[in-house]
Amino acid sequence: MVYQDLSLVPALSVADNIFLSHRSQGAMISNRKRGLKAQPLLDILGLDVAPDQIVEKLSLGEQQLVEIAKALAMDAKIIVLDEPTASLSNNEINDLFKVINKLKQQGITIIYITHYLADIMRICDAVTVLRDGYTVLECATSETSIDQMVEAMLGNKRDTQIRWQREVTNEISEVPLLELRNVCTSSLQDISLKVMPGQVVGLAGLLGSGRTEILEAIYGLTPLSSGEVLVNGKSVNIRSPRQAIEQGINMVPEERRSQGLVLDFSVFDNVLMASFDRIAQSNVIDTQAGEAMVTEAIEKLGVKTTGPQQSVRFLSGGNQQKVVIGKCMSTDAKVLLLDDPTFGIDINAKYEIMKIVNQYAEQGHGVIFVSSEYAEVGSFCDVIYVVHKGQISRRIEGQILSEEELLAAVQ
């Protein structure tokens, strides 16, 4: 099995990783022998890297193929790929699909787990759709469509046609909740944008365009070299996440498992982690007030858990993301910065999270929304800023854009 979170040792070589758990190699094996045994596997996959190359210096796509080489070294006849394209570029996805087709021709069976339904139509021979632990659709890929798969996953055709409606804000008369004026950092140039009350602002751009860097600048993770950040019309100097939270700004990071959660802590501890000062008196936490806050968050966000004391490690990706959002909302944030909040979660959880964000905006709060799925940005956001090479190249307002239209705009 090749996991979504790769199980490689970054500081070891490609050959070391391939044979790390190989039981047939004996107690001792020379680096040279290991490299000679690894090379044919790399050749099969068309991976042009040296066996002695250190893994952390490889791209994500190359690391994904090293994981597959590990499986081949174990003489695997069935390889399970869990969300293999989630973090890959289009070119890396094409390379991976070529490898999958090659393995299929050699008689190796691939079980391909993904939330990207277009991948299924492109690479899979048959499809099984699961919902709540039950098989709800099973057929040849040629006998179904993306719409039918979405309907099966949601269990309600009406929900596949969601239209997000929010009140139109008057940017002339109202004061922005958050405004950036000509903000520059080491990787950004002259970034200017506004977030009005009740508004979801989208940042659209290719990988590495500067979308995440804008959120990090707002949140105090990256120092400004020039420019100004205003909260409720007043200039503020945010130099750390703590100061951002004090100004009513909180962030749901891109990497929820490593940046948003403490996995072995409970749901209770994770939700309250940024809010202890609100429920403490004389440095003593009011447990009863904390329990009330967590219970409300679980019910409001629809977190599927056995209870507040369950470790978040054992929640699904969608429920983990809800806990991160609950943690941010517990600070009474007026502006949420969402960095790919629907990444790596199933369609049902995706819609639930977008509904939560929509309700949050309807209460007069503001949101900056980043997503690697252009269809989400195009259909969900009131205003879209196109980010290109660390600059805002275009502002789009008042129209619903398809994935193809938005993709063309960010080129």
mmCIF file of C-alpha atoms in Angstrom:
data_model
loop_
_atom_site.group_PDB
_atom_site.id
_atom_site.type_symbol
_atom_site.label_atom_id
_atom_site.label_comp_id
_atom_site.label_asym_id
_atom_site.label_seq_id
_atom_site.Cartn_x
_atom_site.Cartn_y
_atom_site.Cartn_z
ATOM 1 C CA MET A 1 0.000 0.000 0.000
ATOM 2 C CA VAL A 2 1.175 3.511 -0.908
ATOM 3 C CA TYR A 3 -0.319 5.850 1.681
ATOM 4 C CA GLN A 4 -1.547 9.404 1.079
ATOM 5 C CA ASP A 5 1.010 10.576 3.656
ATOM 6 C CA LEU A 6 4.127 8.972 2.223
ATOM 7 C CA SER A 7 6.046 6.619 4.526
ATOM 8 C CA LEU A 8 9.565 7.391 3.282
ATOM 9 C CA VAL A 9 12.549 8.333 5.449
ATOM 10 C CA PRO A 10 13.630 11.692 3.982
ATOM 11 C CA ALA A 11 17.274 11.529 5.102
ATOM 12 C CA LEU A 12 17.932 8.106 3.536
ATOM 13 C CA SER A 13 18.690 7.322 -0.098
ATOM 14 C CA VAL A 14 16.250 6.006 -2.698
ATOM 15 C CA ALA A 15 17.769 2.516 -2.487
ATOM 16 C CA ASP A 16 17.713 2.560 1.326
ATOM 17 C CA ASN A 17 14.016 3.403 1.317
ATOM 18 C CA ILE A 18 13.134 0.771 -1.275
ATOM 19 C CA PHE A 19 14.708 -2.059 0.743
ATOM 20 C CA LEU A 20 14.173 -0.690 4.249
ATOM 21 C CA SER A 21 11.563 -3.333 5.147
ATOM 22 C CA HIS A 22 12.745 -6.025 2.728
ATOM 23 C CA ARG A 23 13.148 -9.196 4.799
ATOM 24 C CA SER A 24 15.035 -11.224 2.194
ATOM 25 C CA GLN A 25 18.129 -9.001 2.217
ATOM 26 C CA GLY A 26 19.644 -10.580 5.325
ATOM 27 C CA ALA A 27 21.364 -8.859 8.213
ATOM 28 C CA MET A 28 23.935 -7.066 6.048
ATOM 29 C CA ILE A 29 23.804 -5.656 2.532
ATOM 30 C CA SER A 30 26.259 -3.254 0.943
ATOM 31 C CA ASN A 31 25.188 0.103 -0.433
ATOM 32 C CA ARG A 32 26.514 -0.934 -3.837
ATOM 33 C CA LYS A 33 24.409 -4.129 -3.897
ATOM 34 C CA ARG A 34 21.351 -2.215 -2.746
ATOM 35 C CA GLY A 35 21.840 0.311 -5.545
ATOM 36 C CA LEU A 36 22.276 -2.443 -8.157
ATOM 37 C CA LYS A 37 19.052 -4.123 -7.002
ATOM 38 C CA ALA A 38 17.149 -0.808 -6.967
ATOM 39 C CA GLN A 39 18.103 0.312 -10.480
ATOM 40 C CA PRO A 40 15.926 -2.217 -12.411
ATOM 41 C CA LEU A 41 12.903 -1.184 -10.331
ATOM 42 C CA LEU A 42 13.531 2.494 -11.105
ATOM 43 C CA ASP A 43 13.894 1.599 -14.797
ATOM 44 C CA ILE A 44 10.519 -0.164 -14.804
ATOM 45 C CA LEU A 45 8.915 3.000 -13.441
ATOM 46 C CA GLY A 46 10.826 5.297 -15.788
ATOM 47 C CA LEU A 47 12.186 7.163 -12.772
ATOM 48 C CA ASP A 48 15.370 8.978 -13.757
ATOM 49 C CA VAL A 49 17.031 9.330 -10.364
ATOM 50 C CA ALA A 50 20.157 7.707 -8.948
ATOM 51 C CA PRO A 51 19.689 4.968 -6.323
ATOM 52 C CA ASP A 52 21.971 6.904 -3.955
ATOM 53 C CA GLN A 53 19.948 10.126 -4.295
ATOM 54 C CA ILE A 54 18.636 11.398 -0.933
ATOM 55 C CA VAL A 55 14.834 11.164 -0.908
ATOM 56 C CA GLU A 56 14.144 14.611 0.595
ATOM 57 C CA LYS A 57 15.696 16.183 -2.510
ATOM 58 C CA LEU A 58 13.148 14.518 -4.809
ATOM 59 C CA SER A 59 9.869 16.064 -5.962
ATOM 60 C CA LEU A 60 6.603 14.711 -4.541
ATOM 61 C CA GLY A 61 5.907 12.910 -7.817
ATOM 62 C CA GLU A 62 9.298 11.193 -7.688
ATOM 63 C CA GLN A 63 8.762 10.249 -4.042
ATOM 64 C CA GLN A 64 5.411 8.724 -5.004
ATOM 65 C CA LEU A 65 7.169 6.506 -7.553
ATOM 66 C CA VAL A 66 9.803 5.483 -4.969
ATOM 67 C CA GLU A 67 6.912 4.251 -2.801
ATOM 68 C CA ILE A 68 5.669 2.157 -5.740
ATOM 69 C CA ALA A 69 9.223 0.827 -6.230
ATOM 70 C CA LYS A 70 9.117 -0.316 -2.577
ATOM 71 C CA ALA A 71 5.987 -2.324 -3.356
ATOM 72 C CA LEU A 72 7.546 -3.837 -6.481
ATOM 73 C CA ALA A 73 10.613 -4.847 -4.443
ATOM 74 C CA MET A 74 8.267 -6.914 -2.263
ATOM 75 C CA ASP A 75 7.020 -8.644 -5.449
ATOM 76 C CA ALA A 76 3.545 -7.172 -4.910
ATOM 77 C CA LYS A 77 0.758 -8.400 -7.200
ATOM 78 C CA ILE A 78 -1.756 -5.906 -5.813
ATOM 79 C CA ILE A 79 -0.816 -2.279 -5.125
ATOM 80 C CA VAL A 80 -3.169 0.032 -3.225
ATOM 81 C CA LEU A 81 -2.733 3.741 -4.035
ATOM 82 C CA ASP A 82 -4.363 6.093 -1.511
ATOM 83 C CA GLU A 83 -5.011 9.570 -2.979
ATOM 84 C CA PRO A 84 -1.883 9.340 -5.172
ATOM 85 C CA THR A 85 -2.478 12.565 -7.134
ATOM 86 C CA ALA A 86 -3.511 14.819 -4.229
ATOM 87 C CA SER A 87 -0.227 16.758 -4.073
ATOM 88 C CA LEU A 88 1.039 16.287 -7.629
ATOM 89 C CA SER A 89 1.317 18.699 -10.546
ATOM 90 C CA ASN A 90 -0.405 17.911 -13.865
ATOM 91 C CA ASN A 91 2.857 16.669 -15.410
ATOM 92 C CA GLU A 92 3.537 14.422 -12.404
ATOM 93 C CA ILE A 93 -0.017 13.054 -12.618
ATOM 94 C CA ASN A 94 0.505 12.200 -16.289
ATOM 95 C CA ASP A 95 3.771 10.424 -15.431
ATOM 96 C CA LEU A 96 2.057 8.465 -12.649
ATOM 97 C CA PHE A 97 -0.771 7.371 -14.955
ATOM 98 C CA LYS A 98 1.782 6.110 -17.494
ATOM 99 C CA VAL A 99 3.366 4.012 -14.742
ATOM 100 C CA ILE A 100 -0.029 2.655 -13.646
ATOM 101 C CA ASN A 101 -0.863 1.599 -17.207
ATOM 102 C CA LYS A 102 2.538 -0.065 -17.507
ATOM 103 C CA LEU A 103 1.994 -2.001 -14.261
ATOM 104 C CA LYS A 104 -1.459 -3.097 -15.419
ATOM 105 C CA GLN A 105 0.052 -4.476 -18.626
ATOM 106 C CA GLN A 106 2.457 -6.528 -16.478
ATOM 107 C CA GLY A 107 -0.481 -8.141 -14.674
ATOM 108 C CA ILE A 108 -0.311 -6.083 -11.476
ATOM 109 C CA THR A 109 -3.675 -5.101 -10.019
ATOM 110 C CA ILE A 110 -4.138 -1.514 -8.849
ATOM 111 C CA ILE A 111 -6.690 -0.468 -6.208
ATOM 112 C CA TYR A 112 -6.965 3.291 -6.667
ATOM 113 C CA ILE A 113 -8.514 5.351 -3.837
ATOM 114 C CA THR A 114 -9.324 8.955 -4.712
ATOM 115 C CA HIS A 115 -11.722 11.862 -4.257
ATOM 116 C CA TYR A 116 -10.803 13.182 -7.718
ATOM 117 C CA LEU A 117 -13.495 11.574 -9.821
ATOM 118 C CA ALA A 118 -11.947 12.654 -13.124
ATOM 119 C CA ASP A 119 -8.977 10.400 -12.247
ATOM 120 C CA ILE A 120 -11.342 7.421 -12.000
ATOM 121 C CA MET A 121 -12.815 8.075 -15.448
ATOM 122 C CA ARG A 122 -9.328 8.369 -16.888
ATOM 123 C CA ILE A 123 -7.413 5.483 -15.310
ATOM 124 C CA CYS A 124 -9.811 2.914 -13.779
ATOM 125 C CA ASP A 125 -11.567 -0.048 -15.393
ATOM 126 C CA ALA A 126 -14.204 -0.432 -12.665
ATOM 127 C CA VAL A 127 -15.502 1.738 -9.845
ATOM 128 C CA THR A 128 -16.950 1.066 -6.397
ATOM 129 C CA VAL A 129 -18.524 3.965 -4.497
ATOM 130 C CA LEU A 130 -18.732 3.718 -0.700
ATOM 131 C CA ARG A 131 -20.962 5.771 1.598
ATOM 132 C CA ASP A 132 -21.018 5.351 5.396
ATOM 133 C CA GLY A 133 -19.264 1.996 5.118
ATOM 134 C CA TYR A 134 -21.622 0.520 2.506
ATOM 135 C CA THR A 135 -21.235 -0.106 -1.217
ATOM 136 C CA VAL A 136 -23.747 2.139 -2.996
ATOM 137 C CA LEU A 137 -22.492 1.795 -6.572
ATOM 138 C CA GLU A 138 -20.446 -0.904 -8.289
ATOM 139 C CA CYS A 139 -19.985 -1.075 -12.049
ATOM 140 C CA ALA A 140 -17.613 -0.739 -14.975
ATOM 141 C CA THR A 141 -16.311 2.808 -15.374
ATOM 142 C CA SER A 142 -17.726 2.901 -18.909
ATOM 143 C CA GLU A 143 -21.227 2.368 -17.459
ATOM 144 C CA THR A 144 -21.246 5.424 -15.177
ATOM 145 C CA SER A 145 -20.430 9.145 -15.123
ATOM 146 C CA ILE A 146 -19.019 11.697 -12.699
ATOM 147 C CA ASP A 147 -22.538 13.015 -11.979
ATOM 148 C CA GLN A 148 -23.790 9.520 -11.123
ATOM 149 C CA MET A 149 -20.816 8.915 -8.820
ATOM 150 C CA VAL A 150 -21.365 12.236 -7.035
ATOM 151 C CA GLU A 151 -25.063 11.431 -6.605
ATOM 152 C CA ALA A 152 -24.179 8.009 -5.162
ATOM 153 C CA MET A 153 -21.637 9.524 -2.747
ATOM 154 C CA LEU A 154 -24.012 12.204 -1.493
ATOM 155 C CA GLY A 155 -27.169 10.108 -1.498
ATOM 156 C CA ASN A 156 -29.172 13.110 -2.681
ATOM 157 C CA LYS A 157 -29.139 14.424 -6.235
ATOM 158 C CA ARG A 158 -30.403 17.828 -5.136
ATOM 159 C CA ASP A 159 -27.224 18.412 -3.118
ATOM 160 C CA THR A 160 -25.022 18.061 -6.207
ATOM 161 C CA GLN A 161 -26.446 21.287 -7.611
ATOM 162 C CA ILE A 162 -25.699 23.617 -4.701
ATOM 163 C CA ARG A 163 -25.757 27.351 -5.421
ATOM 164 C CA TRP A 164 -24.181 29.468 -2.723
ATOM 165 C CA GLN A 165 -26.137 32.668 -2.130
ATOM 166 C CA ARG A 166 -25.011 35.531 0.080
ATOM 167 C CA GLU A 167 -26.085 39.142 0.341
ATOM 168 C CA VAL A 168 -24.233 41.517 -1.968
ATOM 169 C CA THR A 169 -22.035 43.861 0.069
ATOM 170 C CA ASN A 170 -21.645 47.556 -0.651
ATOM 171 C CA GLU A 171 -17.904 48.158 -0.816
ATOM 172 C CA ILE A 172 -18.370 51.930 -0.996
ATOM 173 C CA SER A 173 -20.330 52.497 2.211
ATOM 174 C CA GLU A 174 -19.062 49.612 4.370
ATOM 175 C CA VAL A 175 -15.705 49.390 6.098
ATOM 176 C CA PRO A 176 -13.688 46.277 5.104
ATOM 177 C CA LEU A 177 -13.118 43.703 7.837
ATOM 178 C CA LEU A 178 -9.653 43.236 6.359
ATOM 179 C CA GLU A 179 -7.723 45.199 3.757
ATOM 180 C CA LEU A 180 -4.250 44.857 2.254
ATOM 181 C CA ARG A 181 -2.668 47.907 0.635
ATOM 182 C CA ASN A 182 0.423 47.374 -1.538
ATOM 183 C CA VAL A 183 1.745 44.614 0.697
ATOM 184 C CA CYS A 184 5.203 43.314 -0.218
ATOM 185 C CA THR A 185 7.235 40.453 1.262
ATOM 186 C CA SER A 186 10.227 38.496 0.034
ATOM 187 C CA SER A 187 7.901 36.623 -2.356
ATOM 188 C CA LEU A 188 4.959 39.049 -2.868
ATOM 189 C CA GLN A 189 4.683 42.347 -4.733
ATOM 190 C CA ASP A 190 2.074 45.088 -4.252
ATOM 191 C CA ILE A 191 -0.762 42.892 -2.983
ATOM 192 C CA SER A 192 -3.970 44.903 -2.504
ATOM 193 C CA LEU A 193 -7.317 43.307 -1.647
ATOM 194 C CA LYS A 194 -10.409 43.799 0.514
ATOM 195 C CA VAL A 195 -12.584 41.441 2.544
ATOM 196 C CA MET A 196 -16.014 42.927 3.272
ATOM 197 C CA PRO A 197 -18.476 41.724 5.954
ATOM 198 C CA GLY A 198 -20.376 38.660 4.723
ATOM 199 C CA GLN A 199 -17.981 38.073 1.842
ATOM 200 C CA VAL A 200 -15.984 35.039 0.706
ATOM 201 C CA VAL A 201 -12.916 36.172 -1.219
ATOM 202 C CA GLY A 202 -11.127 33.584 -3.351
ATOM 203 C CA LEU A 203 -7.455 33.433 -4.294
ATOM 204 C CA ALA A 204 -6.922 31.527 -7.537
ATOM 205 C CA GLY A 205 -3.580 30.619 -9.004
ATOM 206 C CA LEU A 206 -1.284 27.807 -10.006
ATOM 207 C CA LEU A 207 0.832 25.908 -7.481
ATOM 208 C CA GLY A 208 3.555 28.275 -6.252
ATOM 209 C CA SER A 209 1.778 31.402 -7.499
ATOM 210 C CA GLY A 210 1.752 33.028 -4.052
ATOM 211 C CA ARG A 211 -1.725 32.155 -2.737
ATOM 212 C CA THR A 212 -0.500 30.606 0.529
ATOM 213 C CA GLU A 213 2.139 33.331 0.901
ATOM 214 C CA ILE A 214 -0.620 35.982 0.996
ATOM 215 C CA LEU A 215 -2.341 34.156 3.862
ATOM 216 C CA GLU A 216 0.956 33.774 5.712
ATOM 217 C CA ALA A 217 1.659 37.502 5.363
ATOM 218 C CA ILE A 218 -1.756 38.365 6.817
ATOM 219 C CA TYR A 219 -1.346 35.851 9.651
ATOM 220 C CA GLY A 220 2.027 37.178 10.766
ATOM 221 C CA LEU A 221 4.042 34.181 9.603
ATOM 222 C CA THR A 222 5.963 36.231 7.028
ATOM 223 C CA PRO A 223 7.243 39.761 7.770
ATOM 224 C CA LEU A 224 6.132 42.609 5.493
ATOM 225 C CA SER A 225 8.876 44.597 3.750
ATOM 226 C CA SER A 226 6.379 47.343 2.863
ATOM 227 C CA GLY A 227 2.666 48.001 2.592
ATOM 228 C CA GLU A 228 -0.141 48.074 5.123
ATOM 229 C CA VAL A 229 -2.699 45.717 6.680
ATOM 230 C CA LEU A 230 -5.937 47.247 7.987
ATOM 231 C CA VAL A 231 -8.512 45.606 10.268
ATOM 232 C CA ASN A 232 -11.881 47.381 10.461
ATOM 233 C CA GLY A 233 -10.293 50.372 8.745
ATOM 234 C CA LYS A 234 -7.426 50.715 11.230
ATOM 235 C CA SER A 235 -3.799 50.005 10.382
ATOM 236 C CA VAL A 236 -2.363 47.104 12.395
ATOM 237 C CA ASN A 237 1.094 45.599 12.774
ATOM 238 C CA ILE A 238 0.747 41.803 12.872
ATOM 239 C CA ARG A 239 4.029 40.042 13.531
ATOM 240 C CA SER A 240 2.815 36.668 14.825
ATOM 241 C CA PRO A 241 -0.217 34.371 14.753
ATOM 242 C CA ARG A 242 -0.981 35.391 18.357
ATOM 243 C CA GLN A 243 -1.288 39.025 17.280
ATOM 244 C CA ALA A 244 -3.428 37.990 14.303
ATOM 245 C CA ILE A 245 -5.797 36.091 16.609
ATOM 246 C CA GLU A 246 -5.976 39.126 18.915
ATOM 247 C CA GLN A 247 -7.061 41.147 15.861
ATOM 248 C CA GLY A 248 -9.859 38.656 15.103
ATOM 249 C CA ILE A 249 -8.047 36.758 12.331
ATOM 250 C CA ASN A 250 -7.431 33.009 12.363
ATOM 251 C CA MET A 251 -6.105 30.538 9.827
ATOM 252 C CA VAL A 252 -6.905 26.970 8.797
ATOM 253 C CA PRO A 253 -3.514 25.825 7.433
ATOM 254 C CA GLU A 254 -2.857 23.747 4.352
ATOM 255 C CA GLU A 255 -1.322 20.866 6.334
ATOM 256 C CA ARG A 256 -3.974 20.110 8.950
ATOM 257 C CA ARG A 257 -2.191 17.073 10.430
ATOM 258 C CA SER A 258 1.159 18.769 11.034
ATOM 259 C CA GLN A 259 0.143 22.449 11.360
ATOM 260 C CA GLY A 260 -3.473 22.483 12.536
ATOM 261 C CA LEU A 261 -3.756 19.631 15.038
ATOM 262 C CA VAL A 262 -1.946 17.746 17.775
ATOM 263 C CA LEU A 263 -2.962 14.292 16.590
ATOM 264 C CA ASP A 264 -2.632 12.443 19.898
ATOM 265 C CA PHE A 265 -4.594 15.109 21.786
ATOM 266 C CA SER A 266 -8.359 14.826 22.165
ATOM 267 C CA VAL A 267 -11.022 16.695 20.223
ATOM 268 C CA PHE A 268 -11.593 18.671 23.437
ATOM 269 C CA ASP A 269 -7.960 19.803 23.710
ATOM 270 C CA ASN A 270 -7.612 20.613 20.009
ATOM 271 C CA VAL A 271 -10.779 22.723 19.802
ATOM 272 C CA LEU A 272 -9.804 24.742 22.881
ATOM 273 C CA MET A 273 -6.080 24.983 22.149
ATOM 274 C CA ALA A 274 -6.243 28.596 20.952
ATOM 275 C CA SER A 275 -8.959 29.671 23.407
ATOM 276 C CA PHE A 276 -7.707 28.762 26.877
ATOM 277 C CA ASP A 277 -7.417 32.443 27.805
ATOM 278 C CA ARG A 278 -11.170 32.846 27.179
ATOM 279 C CA ILE A 279 -12.163 30.049 29.589
ATOM 280 C CA ALA A 280 -9.503 30.518 32.279
ATOM 281 C CA GLN A 281 -9.747 32.381 35.549
ATOM 282 C CA SER A 282 -6.557 33.040 37.542
ATOM 283 C CA ASN A 283 -4.708 30.587 35.257
ATOM 284 C CA VAL A 284 -7.222 27.824 36.025
ATOM 285 C CA ILE A 285 -9.250 26.462 33.121
ATOM 286 C CA ASP A 286 -13.020 26.442 33.600
ATOM 287 C CA THR A 287 -13.614 22.840 32.490
ATOM 288 C CA GLN A 288 -17.391 23.243 32.458
ATOM 289 C CA ALA A 289 -17.207 26.265 30.135
ATOM 290 C CA GLY A 290 -14.728 24.382 27.940
ATOM 291 C CA GLU A 291 -16.983 21.337 27.698
ATOM 292 C CA ALA A 292 -19.892 23.569 26.690
ATOM 293 C CA MET A 293 -17.800 25.208 23.941
ATOM 294 C CA VAL A 294 -16.570 21.878 22.593
ATOM 295 C CA THR A 295 -20.019 20.252 22.689
ATOM 296 C CA GLU A 296 -21.462 23.220 20.793
ATOM 297 C CA ALA A 297 -18.661 23.024 18.203
ATOM 298 C CA ILE A 298 -19.165 19.272 17.678
ATOM 299 C CA GLU A 299 -22.910 19.722 17.167
ATOM 300 C CA LYS A 300 -22.647 22.885 15.075
ATOM 301 C CA LEU A 301 -19.944 21.507 12.762
ATOM 302 C CA GLY A 302 -21.319 17.953 12.652
ATOM 303 C CA VAL A 303 -18.075 16.300 13.809
ATOM 304 C CA LYS A 304 -18.487 12.519 13.772
ATOM 305 C CA THR A 305 -16.711 11.392 16.936
ATOM 306 C CA THR A 306 -17.269 9.025 19.848
ATOM 307 C CA GLY A 307 -16.982 12.031 22.152
ATOM 308 C CA PRO A 308 -14.866 15.050 23.106
ATOM 309 C CA GLN A 309 -12.146 12.841 24.589
ATOM 310 C CA GLN A 310 -11.488 10.865 21.391
ATOM 311 C CA SER A 311 -8.022 11.367 19.890
ATOM 312 C CA VAL A 312 -8.235 13.334 16.635
ATOM 313 C CA ARG A 313 -5.761 10.889 15.074
ATOM 314 C CA PHE A 314 -8.601 8.419 14.655
ATOM 315 C CA LEU A 315 -11.030 10.809 12.963
ATOM 316 C CA SER A 316 -11.502 10.891 9.187
ATOM 317 C CA GLY A 317 -9.815 13.665 7.207
ATOM 318 C CA GLY A 318 -13.073 15.599 6.897
ATOM 319 C CA ASN A 319 -13.770 15.427 10.620
ATOM 320 C CA GLN A 320 -10.192 16.409 11.434
ATOM 321 C CA GLN A 321 -10.671 19.475 9.224
ATOM 322 C CA LYS A 322 -13.884 20.345 11.062
ATOM 323 C CA VAL A 323 -11.970 20.236 14.355
ATOM 324 C CA VAL A 324 -9.393 22.684 12.943
ATOM 325 C CA ILE A 325 -12.194 25.011 11.802
ATOM 326 C CA GLY A 326 -13.853 24.668 15.218
ATOM 327 C CA LYS A 327 -10.566 25.599 16.904
ATOM 328 C CA CYS A 328 -10.336 28.751 14.767
ATOM 329 C CA MET A 329 -13.971 29.718 15.344
ATOM 330 C CA SER A 330 -13.592 29.221 19.100
ATOM 331 C CA THR A 331 -11.316 32.293 19.187
ATOM 332 C CA ASP A 332 -14.285 34.398 18.041
ATOM 333 C CA ALA A 333 -12.488 35.168 14.777
ATOM 334 C CA LYS A 334 -14.118 37.692 12.460
ATOM 335 C CA VAL A 335 -11.964 36.722 9.461
ATOM 336 C CA LEU A 336 -11.020 33.154 8.547
ATOM 337 C CA LEU A 337 -8.085 32.387 6.259
ATOM 338 C CA LEU A 338 -8.745 28.986 4.656
ATOM 339 C CA ASP A 339 -5.803 27.352 2.880
ATOM 340 C CA ASP A 340 -7.195 24.461 0.816
ATOM 341 C CA PRO A 341 -9.752 23.452 3.494
ATOM 342 C CA THR A 342 -11.324 20.707 1.341
ATOM 343 C CA PHE A 343 -8.041 19.037 0.357
ATOM 344 C CA GLY A 344 -7.988 15.248 0.705
ATOM 345 C CA ILE A 345 -11.536 14.796 2.009
ATOM 346 C CA ASP A 346 -14.570 13.103 0.494
ATOM 347 C CA ILE A 347 -17.256 14.983 -1.419
ATOM 348 C CA ASN A 348 -19.849 14.769 1.344
ATOM 349 C CA ALA A 349 -17.445 16.241 3.944
ATOM 350 C CA LYS A 350 -16.411 18.842 1.358
ATOM 351 C CA TYR A 351 -19.978 20.129 0.976
ATOM 352 C CA GLU A 352 -20.485 20.078 4.752
ATOM 353 C CA ILE A 353 -17.383 22.229 5.292
ATOM 354 C CA MET A 354 -18.409 24.660 2.546
ATOM 355 C CA LYS A 355 -21.854 24.953 4.152
ATOM 356 C CA ILE A 356 -20.179 25.744 7.494
ATOM 357 C CA VAL A 357 -18.058 28.436 5.835
ATOM 358 C CA ASN A 358 -21.117 29.810 4.028
ATOM 359 C CA GLN A 359 -23.064 30.077 7.308
ATOM 360 C CA TYR A 360 -20.056 31.771 8.906
ATOM 361 C CA ALA A 361 -20.008 34.394 6.138
ATOM 362 C CA GLU A 362 -23.785 34.905 6.390
ATOM 363 C CA GLN A 363 -23.243 36.020 10.007
ATOM 364 C CA GLY A 364 -21.318 39.044 8.715
ATOM 365 C CA HIS A 365 -17.850 37.540 8.965
ATOM 366 C CA GLY A 366 -15.214 37.499 6.246
ATOM 367 C CA VAL A 367 -13.357 34.629 4.562
ATOM 368 C CA ILE A 368 -10.342 34.318 2.301
ATOM 369 C CA PHE A 369 -10.629 30.988 0.500
ATOM 370 C CA VAL A 370 -7.789 29.175 -1.261
ATOM 371 C CA SER A 371 -8.420 25.905 -3.064
ATOM 372 C CA SER A 372 -6.496 23.745 -5.496
ATOM 373 C CA GLU A 373 -9.842 22.889 -7.126
ATOM 374 C CA TYR A 374 -10.797 25.742 -9.427
ATOM 375 C CA ALA A 375 -14.441 24.647 -9.612
ATOM 376 C CA GLU A 376 -14.767 25.333 -5.871
ATOM 377 C CA VAL A 377 -13.275 28.826 -6.100
ATOM 378 C CA GLY A 378 -15.308 29.683 -9.204
ATOM 379 C CA SER A 379 -18.663 28.642 -7.747
ATOM 380 C CA PHE A 380 -18.186 29.512 -4.064
ATOM 381 C CA CYS A 381 -16.512 32.927 -3.912
ATOM 382 C CA ASP A 382 -18.082 36.400 -4.207
ATOM 383 C CA VAL A 383 -14.834 37.983 -5.401
ATOM 384 C CA ILE A 384 -11.828 36.213 -6.931
ATOM 385 C CA TYR A 385 -8.306 37.601 -7.046
ATOM 386 C CA VAL A 386 -6.079 35.842 -9.589
ATOM 387 C CA VAL A 387 -2.540 35.429 -8.215
ATOM 388 C CA HIS A 388 0.376 35.053 -10.631
ATOM 389 C CA LYS A 389 4.067 34.999 -9.662
ATOM 390 C CA GLY A 390 3.499 36.771 -6.360
ATOM 391 C CA GLN A 391 1.241 39.491 -7.779
ATOM 392 C CA ILE A 392 -2.501 39.979 -8.236
ATOM 393 C CA SER A 393 -3.074 40.034 -11.978
ATOM 394 C CA ARG A 394 -6.867 40.223 -12.080
ATOM 395 C CA ARG A 395 -9.973 40.782 -9.952
ATOM 396 C CA ILE A 396 -13.223 38.993 -10.870
ATOM 397 C CA GLU A 397 -16.556 39.783 -9.226
ATOM 398 C CA GLY A 398 -20.211 38.921 -9.617
ATOM 399 C CA GLN A 399 -19.995 35.838 -11.803
ATOM 400 C CA ILE A 400 -19.881 32.071 -11.377
ATOM 401 C CA LEU A 401 -16.923 30.632 -13.240
ATOM 402 C CA SER A 402 -16.464 27.070 -14.434
ATOM 403 C CA GLU A 403 -13.252 25.173 -13.737
ATOM 404 C CA GLU A 404 -12.165 25.649 -17.357
ATOM 405 C CA GLU A 405 -12.845 29.420 -17.319
ATOM 406 C CA LEU A 406 -10.915 29.967 -14.092
ATOM 407 C CA LEU A 407 -8.053 27.749 -15.203
ATOM 408 C CA ALA A 408 -7.742 29.850 -18.354
ATOM 409 C CA ALA A 409 -7.711 33.030 -16.229
ATOM 410 C CA VAL A 410 -4.795 31.905 -14.047
ATOM 411 C CA GLN A 411 -2.450 30.933 -16.886
#
